[in-house]
mmCIF file of C-alpha atoms in Angstrom:
data_model
loop_
_atom_site.group_PDB
_atom_site.id
_atom_site.type_symbol
_atom_site.label_atom_id
_atom_site.label_comp_id
_atom_site.label_asym_id
_atom_site.label_seq_id
_atom_site.Cartn_x
_atom_site.Cartn_y
_atom_site.Cartn_z
ATOM 1 C CA MET A 21 0.000 0.000 0.000
ATOM 2 C CA THR A 22 2.948 2.329 0.294
ATOM 3 C CA THR A 23 4.171 1.923 -3.287
ATOM 4 C CA LYS A 24 1.874 4.500 -4.937
ATOM 5 C CA PRO A 25 2.590 7.374 -2.497
ATOM 6 C CA ARG A 26 6.319 6.811 -2.964
ATOM 7 C CA THR A 27 5.924 6.807 -6.743
ATOM 8 C CA LEU A 28 3.946 10.033 -6.679
ATOM 9 C CA LEU A 29 6.501 11.655 -4.411
ATOM 10 C CA ALA A 30 9.287 10.621 -6.742
ATOM 11 C CA LEU A 31 7.426 11.996 -9.739
ATOM 12 C CA GLY A 32 6.721 15.174 -7.829
ATOM 13 C CA GLY A 33 10.410 15.513 -7.121
ATOM 14 C CA ILE A 34 11.198 15.156 -10.814
ATOM 15 C CA VAL A 35 8.671 17.841 -11.746
ATOM 16 C CA LEU A 36 10.040 20.197 -9.113
ATOM 17 C CA LEU A 37 13.599 19.588 -10.260
ATOM 18 C CA ALA A 38 12.629 20.335 -13.850
ATOM 19 C CA LEU A 39 11.024 23.644 -12.905
ATOM 20 C CA VAL A 40 14.008 24.696 -10.861
ATOM 21 C CA ALA A 41 16.395 23.764 -13.650
ATOM 22 C CA THR A 42 14.560 25.922 -16.175
ATOM 23 C CA GLY A 43 15.054 28.912 -13.936
ATOM 24 C CA CYS A 44 18.787 28.415 -13.633
ATOM 25 C CA GLY A 45 19.900 29.381 -17.112
ATOM 26 C CA SER A 46 21.814 32.649 -16.730
ATOM 27 C CA GLU A 47 24.112 32.527 -19.765
ATOM 28 C CA SER A 48 22.782 32.877 -23.267
ATOM 29 C CA GLY A 49 23.578 30.258 -25.861
ATOM 30 C CA THR A 50 24.833 31.281 -29.279
ATOM 31 C CA ALA A 51 23.878 28.364 -31.533
ATOM 32 C CA ASN A 52 20.213 29.379 -31.835
ATOM 33 C CA ALA A 53 20.554 33.102 -31.156
ATOM 34 C CA THR A 54 18.361 35.649 -32.905
ATOM 35 C CA VAL A 55 20.625 38.362 -34.316
ATOM 36 C CA GLU A 56 19.404 41.921 -34.913
ATOM 37 C CA THR A 57 21.258 45.136 -35.740
ATOM 38 C CA LYS A 58 20.652 48.790 -35.031
ATOM 39 C CA SER A 59 22.588 52.010 -35.716
ATOM 40 C CA PHE A 60 22.636 55.263 -33.774
ATOM 41 C CA SER A 61 23.770 58.642 -35.085
ATOM 42 C CA PHE A 62 26.345 60.098 -32.710
ATOM 43 C CA SER A 63 28.314 63.340 -32.914
ATOM 44 C CA GLY A 64 29.684 63.423 -29.363
ATOM 45 C CA GLU A 65 33.226 62.864 -28.167
ATOM 46 C CA ASN A 66 32.450 60.692 -25.122
ATOM 47 C CA LEU A 67 30.252 57.592 -25.041
ATOM 48 C CA ILE A 68 28.992 55.742 -21.967
ATOM 49 C CA VAL A 69 27.783 52.156 -22.471
ATOM 50 C CA THR A 70 25.778 50.607 -19.642
ATOM 51 C CA SER A 71 24.266 47.172 -19.076
ATOM 52 C CA HIS A 72 22.747 45.387 -16.117
ATOM 53 C CA SER A 73 23.744 41.831 -16.963
ATOM 54 C CA SER A 74 24.436 41.317 -20.677
ATOM 55 C CA ASP A 75 27.860 40.515 -22.103
ATOM 56 C CA LEU A 76 29.385 43.423 -24.027
ATOM 57 C CA GLU A 77 31.890 43.313 -26.867
ATOM 58 C CA LEU A 78 33.144 46.796 -27.707
ATOM 59 C CA ILE A 79 35.141 47.467 -30.871
ATOM 60 C CA SER A 80 36.793 50.664 -32.063
ATOM 61 C CA ALA A 81 36.068 50.722 -35.792
ATOM 62 C CA ASP A 82 36.062 52.856 -38.929
ATOM 63 C CA VAL A 83 32.361 53.703 -38.703
ATOM 64 C CA ASP A 84 30.431 56.996 -38.747
ATOM 65 C CA GLU A 85 27.641 55.803 -36.449
ATOM 66 C CA ILE A 86 27.403 53.575 -33.406
ATOM 67 C CA GLN A 87 26.561 50.120 -34.723
ATOM 68 C CA VAL A 88 25.011 47.556 -32.375
ATOM 69 C CA GLU A 89 24.405 43.859 -32.931
ATOM 70 C CA ARG A 90 22.181 42.030 -30.464
ATOM 71 C CA ALA A 91 22.297 38.236 -30.257
ATOM 72 C CA SER A 92 19.443 37.096 -28.011
ATOM 73 C CA SER A 93 18.594 33.522 -27.128
ATOM 74 C CA GLY A 94 16.559 31.397 -24.772
ATOM 75 C CA SER A 95 13.003 31.878 -23.606
ATOM 76 C CA MET A 96 10.831 32.583 -20.588
ATOM 77 C CA ILE A 97 7.806 30.743 -19.250
ATOM 78 C CA GLY A 98 4.657 32.869 -19.303
ATOM 79 C CA ALA A 99 6.346 36.073 -20.469
ATOM 80 C CA GLU A 100 8.679 37.599 -23.018
ATOM 81 C CA PRO A 101 12.191 38.894 -22.251
ATOM 82 C CA LYS A 102 12.368 42.670 -21.936
ATOM 83 C CA SER A 103 15.097 44.067 -24.146
ATOM 84 C CA VAL A 104 16.506 47.593 -24.178
ATOM 85 C CA TRP A 105 18.937 49.133 -26.634
ATOM 86 C CA GLN A 106 18.651 52.869 -26.757
ATOM 87 C CA LEU A 107 20.837 55.977 -26.933
ATOM 88 C CA ASP A 108 19.950 58.891 -24.665
ATOM 89 C CA GLY A 109 22.382 61.766 -25.060
ATOM 90 C CA ASN A 110 25.808 60.164 -24.745
ATOM 91 C CA THR A 111 24.582 57.086 -22.817
ATOM 92 C CA LEU A 112 23.928 53.846 -24.679
ATOM 93 C CA THR A 113 21.857 51.394 -22.610
ATOM 94 C CA LEU A 114 21.966 47.733 -23.623
ATOM 95 C CA ASP A 115 20.079 45.092 -21.684
ATOM 96 C CA GLN A 116 17.831 42.076 -21.749
ATOM 97 C CA SER A 117 15.835 41.227 -18.651
ATOM 98 C CA CYS A 118 14.880 37.592 -18.047
ATOM 99 C CA THR A 119 13.332 37.935 -14.597
ATOM 100 C CA GLY A 120 11.323 34.841 -13.664
ATOM 101 C CA ILE A 121 11.551 31.256 -14.889
ATOM 102 C CA SER A 122 13.679 31.163 -18.018
ATOM 103 C CA ILE A 123 15.602 28.715 -20.185
ATOM 104 C CA ASN A 124 19.064 29.975 -21.183
ATOM 105 C CA CYS A 125 17.635 33.451 -21.599
ATOM 106 C CA GLY A 126 20.059 36.284 -22.268
ATOM 107 C CA ALA A 127 21.701 38.523 -24.829
ATOM 108 C CA ARG A 128 25.126 39.503 -26.048
ATOM 109 C CA PHE A 129 25.727 42.938 -27.533
ATOM 110 C CA THR A 130 28.511 43.794 -29.981
ATOM 111 C CA VAL A 131 29.107 47.527 -30.349
ATOM 112 C CA LYS A 132 31.229 49.233 -32.994
ATOM 113 C CA VAL A 133 32.306 52.697 -31.872
ATOM 114 C CA PRO A 134 33.793 55.468 -34.074
ATOM 115 C CA ARG A 135 37.545 55.663 -33.545
ATOM 116 C CA ASN A 136 37.683 59.228 -32.234
ATOM 117 C CA VAL A 137 35.194 58.555 -29.415
ATOM 118 C CA THR A 138 36.298 58.173 -25.794
ATOM 119 C CA LEU A 139 34.598 55.160 -24.204
ATOM 120 C CA SER A 140 33.386 54.343 -20.707
ATOM 121 C CA ALA A 141 31.594 51.017 -20.121
ATOM 122 C CA GLU A 142 29.753 49.894 -16.992
ATOM 123 C CA ASN A 143 28.264 46.420 -16.519
ATOM 124 C CA GLY A 144 26.429 45.027 -13.530
ATOM 125 C CA GLY A 145 26.783 41.292 -14.069
ATOM 126 C CA GLY A 146 28.262 40.522 -17.454
ATOM 127 C CA ARG A 147 31.597 40.337 -19.202
ATOM 128 C CA ILE A 148 33.250 43.198 -21.070
ATOM 129 C CA LYS A 149 35.582 42.741 -24.014
ATOM 130 C CA ALA A 150 37.182 45.777 -25.669
ATOM 131 C CA THR A 151 39.325 45.779 -28.808
ATOM 132 C CA GLY A 152 41.353 48.356 -30.706
ATOM 133 C CA PHE A 153 40.768 51.554 -28.741
ATOM 134 C CA THR A 154 43.240 54.426 -29.076
ATOM 135 C CA THR A 155 41.285 56.975 -27.031
ATOM 136 C CA GLU A 156 40.886 57.102 -23.246
ATOM 137 C CA LEU A 157 39.226 53.905 -22.027
ATOM 138 C CA SER A 158 37.367 53.093 -18.802
ATOM 139 C CA LEU A 159 35.842 49.654 -18.104
ATOM 140 C CA MET A 160 33.939 48.607 -14.987
ATOM 141 C CA THR A 161 31.948 45.490 -14.111
ATOM 142 C CA MET A 162 30.548 44.309 -10.805
ATOM 143 C CA ASP A 163 30.484 40.558 -11.501
ATOM 144 C CA GLY A 164 32.266 39.608 -14.685
ATOM 145 C CA ASP A 165 35.593 39.445 -16.456
ATOM 146 C CA ILE A 166 37.227 42.285 -18.371
ATOM 147 C CA ASP A 167 39.337 41.517 -21.433
ATOM 148 C CA ALA A 168 40.924 44.338 -23.445
ATOM 149 C CA GLU A 169 43.338 43.777 -26.313
ATOM 150 C CA LYS A 170 45.120 45.812 -28.999
ATOM 151 C CA ILE A 171 44.687 48.907 -26.830
ATOM 152 C CA SER A 172 46.791 51.974 -27.679
ATOM 153 C CA ALA A 173 45.096 54.487 -25.375
ATOM 154 C CA LYS A 174 47.209 56.799 -23.245
ATOM 155 C CA SER A 175 44.929 56.219 -20.239
ATOM 156 C CA VAL A 176 43.228 52.924 -19.353
ATOM 157 C CA THR A 177 41.144 52.269 -16.236
ATOM 158 C CA ALA A 178 39.586 48.892 -15.429
ATOM 159 C CA SER A 179 37.759 47.666 -12.340
ATOM 160 C CA SER A 180 35.975 44.423 -11.447
ATOM 161 C CA ARG A 181 34.499 43.491 -8.094
ATOM 162 C CA ASN A 182 34.367 39.788 -8.888
ATOM 163 C CA GLY A 183 36.211 38.804 -12.030
ATOM 164 C CA LYS A 184 39.471 38.614 -13.920
ATOM 165 C CA VAL A 185 40.965 41.701 -15.545
ATOM 166 C CA GLN A 186 43.223 41.120 -18.540
ATOM 167 C CA LEU A 187 44.718 44.005 -20.545
ATOM 168 C CA GLU A 188 47.024 43.854 -23.552
ATOM 169 C CA LEU A 189 48.414 47.190 -24.706
ATOM 170 C CA GLY A 190 49.894 47.897 -28.109
ATOM 171 C CA ALA A 191 51.399 51.305 -27.274
ATOM 172 C CA VAL A 192 53.166 52.700 -24.217
ATOM 173 C CA PRO A 193 50.523 54.283 -21.934
ATOM 174 C CA ASP A 194 50.775 57.249 -19.600
ATOM 175 C CA LEU A 195 48.472 55.609 -17.044
ATOM 176 C CA VAL A 196 47.075 52.142 -16.424
ATOM 177 C CA ASN A 197 44.929 51.827 -13.302
ATOM 178 C CA VAL A 198 43.409 48.401 -12.571
ATOM 179 C CA GLN A 199 41.535 47.137 -9.513
ATOM 180 C CA SER A 200 39.908 43.802 -8.700
ATOM 181 C CA GLN A 201 38.445 42.768 -5.376
ATOM 182 C CA ASP A 202 38.202 39.055 -6.129
ATOM 183 C CA GLY A 203 40.007 38.117 -9.311
ATOM 184 C CA ILE A 204 43.391 38.000 -10.939
ATOM 185 C CA ILE A 205 44.955 40.890 -12.858
ATOM 186 C CA GLN A 206 47.061 40.242 -15.954
ATOM 187 C CA LEU A 207 48.755 43.142 -17.752
ATOM 188 C CA ALA A 208 50.819 42.886 -20.939
ATOM 189 C CA LEU A 209 52.714 46.113 -21.696
ATOM 190 C CA PRO A 210 54.993 47.267 -24.535
ATOM 191 C CA GLN A 211 58.684 47.517 -23.769
ATOM 192 C CA ALA A 212 59.360 50.658 -21.721
ATOM 193 C CA THR A 213 60.202 51.720 -18.183
ATOM 194 C CA TYR A 214 57.229 52.051 -15.853
ATOM 195 C CA ALA A 215 56.473 53.398 -12.385
ATOM 196 C CA VAL A 216 54.712 50.304 -11.044
ATOM 197 C CA ASP A 217 52.485 50.328 -7.961
ATOM 198 C CA THR A 218 51.013 46.934 -7.039
ATOM 199 C CA SER A 219 49.398 45.323 -4.015
ATOM 200 C CA ALA A 220 47.536 42.077 -3.345
ATOM 201 C CA LYS A 221 46.153 41.314 0.095
ATOM 202 C CA LYS A 222 45.818 37.629 -0.791
ATOM 203 C CA GLY A 223 47.739 36.769 -3.916
ATOM 204 C CA ARG A 224 51.113 36.657 -5.602
ATOM 205 C CA ILE A 225 52.668 39.565 -7.491
ATOM 206 C CA SER A 226 54.933 39.185 -10.522
ATOM 207 C CA VAL A 227 56.448 42.208 -12.284
ATOM 208 C CA ASN A 228 58.618 41.537 -15.328
ATOM 209 C CA VAL A 229 58.974 44.964 -16.924
ATOM 210 C CA ALA A 230 61.623 47.631 -16.380
ATOM 211 C CA THR A 231 60.668 49.834 -13.433
ATOM 212 C CA ASP A 232 61.546 53.322 -12.239
ATOM 213 C CA ASP A 233 59.483 55.200 -9.667
ATOM 214 C CA GLY A 234 60.179 58.428 -11.544
ATOM 215 C CA SER A 235 58.828 57.215 -14.875
ATOM 216 C CA ALA A 236 56.076 59.198 -16.569
ATOM 217 C CA HIS A 237 54.396 55.908 -17.494
ATOM 218 C CA VAL A 238 52.434 54.878 -14.410
ATOM 219 C CA VAL A 239 50.959 51.423 -13.823
ATOM 220 C CA LYS A 240 48.727 50.727 -10.816
ATOM 221 C CA ALA A 241 47.342 47.251 -10.112
ATOM 222 C CA HIS A 242 45.605 46.383 -6.851
ATOM 223 C CA SER A 243 43.752 43.206 -5.878
ATOM 224 C CA ARG A 244 42.210 42.167 -2.600
ATOM 225 C CA ASN A 245 42.071 38.468 -3.441
ATOM 226 C CA GLY A 246 43.920 37.464 -6.594
ATOM 227 C CA ASP A 247 47.304 37.238 -8.257
ATOM 228 C CA ILE A 248 48.809 40.138 -10.208
ATOM 229 C CA SER A 249 51.157 39.813 -13.170
ATOM 230 C CA VAL A 250 52.738 42.661 -15.130
ATOM 231 C CA GLU A 251 54.537 41.289 -18.168
ATOM 232 C CA LYS A 252 56.045 42.421 -21.448
ATOM 233 C CA ALA A 253 53.625 42.212 -24.345
ATOM 234 C CA PRO A 254 54.508 39.501 -26.883
#
């Protein structure tokens, strides 16, 4: 007489597990993504890109307008994802909200920025990748990695509360200022002499570039919990 109740309980557990699993998808897949594009006229000198949780890929390019590609994927149960991509003044907001029970719901935004524009990017819970910038660059994410490559800007600032920060510079900078609370910092710099200021409360520090406290090329790297490496760029 106890077989049926046990069977029902087991089935109930399977149903509950399935519902919980559908709500766990936080990263968007790319195989079945829906890709859309949008362009924004922009005549300013400084652009701010903000997102709450979407991954951002930012590219300095030979374009006259800001060009955005959105790759959205996944679905929600009982509702549609709320997507935002709009330019208000010099602030470009890019987001896709999947609040509720969702299946691999999310979006990735690729942004091409005119080369003469100074960029600042802020992300709440997604990754930031930046490529090819020659103007002043500032990148900040609360929970996500930062990856910047082929950067020739004179001033680069990067900050992550919970994520890795990796910068590869193609020209000698005047200032590099990087902070990470919980994540490693990896810097690759062109050959030059730098005034290097590093600290890691819990982590190892490796500096393999020429140093001089009086150098006009300043590098600051500070981590609360993570290793720091400052190396010569390949």
